[in-house]
mmCIF file of C-alpha atoms in Angstrom:
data_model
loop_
_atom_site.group_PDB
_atom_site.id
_atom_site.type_symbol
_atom_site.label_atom_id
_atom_site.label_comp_id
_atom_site.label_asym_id
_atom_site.label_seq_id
_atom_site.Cartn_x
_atom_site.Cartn_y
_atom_site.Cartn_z
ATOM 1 C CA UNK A 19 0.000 0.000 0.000
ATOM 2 C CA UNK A 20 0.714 3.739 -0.804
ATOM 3 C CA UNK A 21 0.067 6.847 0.856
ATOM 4 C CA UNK A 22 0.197 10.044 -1.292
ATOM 5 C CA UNK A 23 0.550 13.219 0.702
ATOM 6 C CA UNK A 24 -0.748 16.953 -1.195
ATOM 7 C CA UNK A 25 0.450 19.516 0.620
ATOM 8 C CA UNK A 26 -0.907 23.408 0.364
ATOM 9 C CA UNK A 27 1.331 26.103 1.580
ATOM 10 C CA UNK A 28 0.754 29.572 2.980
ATOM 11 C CA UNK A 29 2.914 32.365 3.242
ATOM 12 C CA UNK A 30 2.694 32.551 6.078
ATOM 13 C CA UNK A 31 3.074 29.150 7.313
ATOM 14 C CA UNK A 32 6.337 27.287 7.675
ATOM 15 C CA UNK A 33 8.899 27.024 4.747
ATOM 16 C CA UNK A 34 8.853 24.480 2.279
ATOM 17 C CA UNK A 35 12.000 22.835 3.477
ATOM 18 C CA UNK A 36 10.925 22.339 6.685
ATOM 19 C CA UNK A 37 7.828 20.719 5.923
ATOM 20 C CA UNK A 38 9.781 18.763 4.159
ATOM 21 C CA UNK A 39 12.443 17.460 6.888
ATOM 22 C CA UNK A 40 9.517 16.519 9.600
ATOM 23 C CA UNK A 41 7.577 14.821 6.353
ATOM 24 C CA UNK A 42 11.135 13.077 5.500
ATOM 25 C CA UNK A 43 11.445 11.813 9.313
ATOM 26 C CA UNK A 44 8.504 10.139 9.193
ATOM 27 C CA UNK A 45 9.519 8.295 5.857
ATOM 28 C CA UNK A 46 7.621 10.385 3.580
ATOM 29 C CA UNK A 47 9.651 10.897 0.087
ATOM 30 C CA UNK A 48 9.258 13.797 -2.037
ATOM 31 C CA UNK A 49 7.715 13.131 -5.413
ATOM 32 C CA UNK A 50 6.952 15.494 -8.745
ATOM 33 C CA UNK A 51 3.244 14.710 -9.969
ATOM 34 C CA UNK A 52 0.011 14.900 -8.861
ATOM 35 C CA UNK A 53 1.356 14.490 -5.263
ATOM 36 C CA UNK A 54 3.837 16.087 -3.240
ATOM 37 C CA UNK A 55 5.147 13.463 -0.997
ATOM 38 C CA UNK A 56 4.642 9.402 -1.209
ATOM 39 C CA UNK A 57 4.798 7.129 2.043
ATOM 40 C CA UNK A 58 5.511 3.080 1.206
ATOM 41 C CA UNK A 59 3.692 0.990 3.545
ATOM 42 C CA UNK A 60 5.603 -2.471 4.529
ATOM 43 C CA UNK A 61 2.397 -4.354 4.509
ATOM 44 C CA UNK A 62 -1.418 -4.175 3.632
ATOM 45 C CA UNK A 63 -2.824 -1.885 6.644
ATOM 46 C CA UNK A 64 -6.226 -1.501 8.122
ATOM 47 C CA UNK A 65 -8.420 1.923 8.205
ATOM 48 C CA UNK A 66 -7.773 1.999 11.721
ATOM 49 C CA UNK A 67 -4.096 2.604 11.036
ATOM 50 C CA UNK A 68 -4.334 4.693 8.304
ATOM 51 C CA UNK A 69 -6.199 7.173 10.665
ATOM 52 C CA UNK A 70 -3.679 6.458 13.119
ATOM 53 C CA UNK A 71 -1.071 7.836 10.543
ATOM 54 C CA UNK A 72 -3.490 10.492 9.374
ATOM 55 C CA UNK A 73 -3.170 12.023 13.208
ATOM 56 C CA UNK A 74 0.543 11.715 12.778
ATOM 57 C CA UNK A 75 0.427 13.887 9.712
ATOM 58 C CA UNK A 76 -1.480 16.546 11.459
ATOM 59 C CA UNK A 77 0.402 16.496 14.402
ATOM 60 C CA UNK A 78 3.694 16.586 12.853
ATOM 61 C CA UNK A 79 2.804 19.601 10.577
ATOM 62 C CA UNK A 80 0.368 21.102 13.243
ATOM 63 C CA UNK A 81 0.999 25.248 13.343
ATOM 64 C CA UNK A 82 3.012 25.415 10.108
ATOM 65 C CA UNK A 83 0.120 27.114 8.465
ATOM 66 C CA UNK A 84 -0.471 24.269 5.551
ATOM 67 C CA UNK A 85 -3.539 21.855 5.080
ATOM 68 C CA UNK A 86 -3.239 18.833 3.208
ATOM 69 C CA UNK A 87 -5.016 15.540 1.726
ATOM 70 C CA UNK A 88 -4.038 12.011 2.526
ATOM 71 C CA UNK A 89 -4.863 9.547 0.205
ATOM 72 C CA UNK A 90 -3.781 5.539 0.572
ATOM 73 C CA UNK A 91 -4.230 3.586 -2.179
ATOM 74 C CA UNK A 92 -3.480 -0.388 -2.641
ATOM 75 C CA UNK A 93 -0.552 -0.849 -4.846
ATOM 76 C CA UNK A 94 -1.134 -3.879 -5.964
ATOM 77 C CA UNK A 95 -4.658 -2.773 -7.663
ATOM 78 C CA UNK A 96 -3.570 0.559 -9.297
ATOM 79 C CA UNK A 97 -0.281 -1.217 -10.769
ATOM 80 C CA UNK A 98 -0.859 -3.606 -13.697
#
């Protein structure tokens, strides 16, 4: 499974790069496309968890001024 992070800056929010380093930390990699960042899951995962990680998100880029979108996808279906 694959997460796909879209991140929406302000300018007035925190800089680019930083978002970037805490987004990194948690094993988010930056991608050019639709998406900004990409997180590679080790296994199939439940709702439950992706919430989980969801709260992670926010926490870790809580009062840096962006909002984002978190969508999870499973791999195996979109690939062919």
């Amino acid at each position: 499974m694959k997460s796909y992070l879209m991140v929406w800056f302000s300018s007035e929010g925190g800089r680019p790069s930083e978002i970037t380093r805490r987004l990194m930390s948690m094993g988010f990699k930056p991608i050019q496309g639709a998406y900004d960042y990409m997180y590679e899951w080790d296994s199939s995962v439940d709702v439950n968890e992706i919430l989980r990680f969801g709260d992670r998100v926010q926490m870790t880029l809580a009062e840096l001024g962006v909002m984002f979108r978190l969508e999870t996808v499973d791999a195996s279906v979109t690939s062919n």
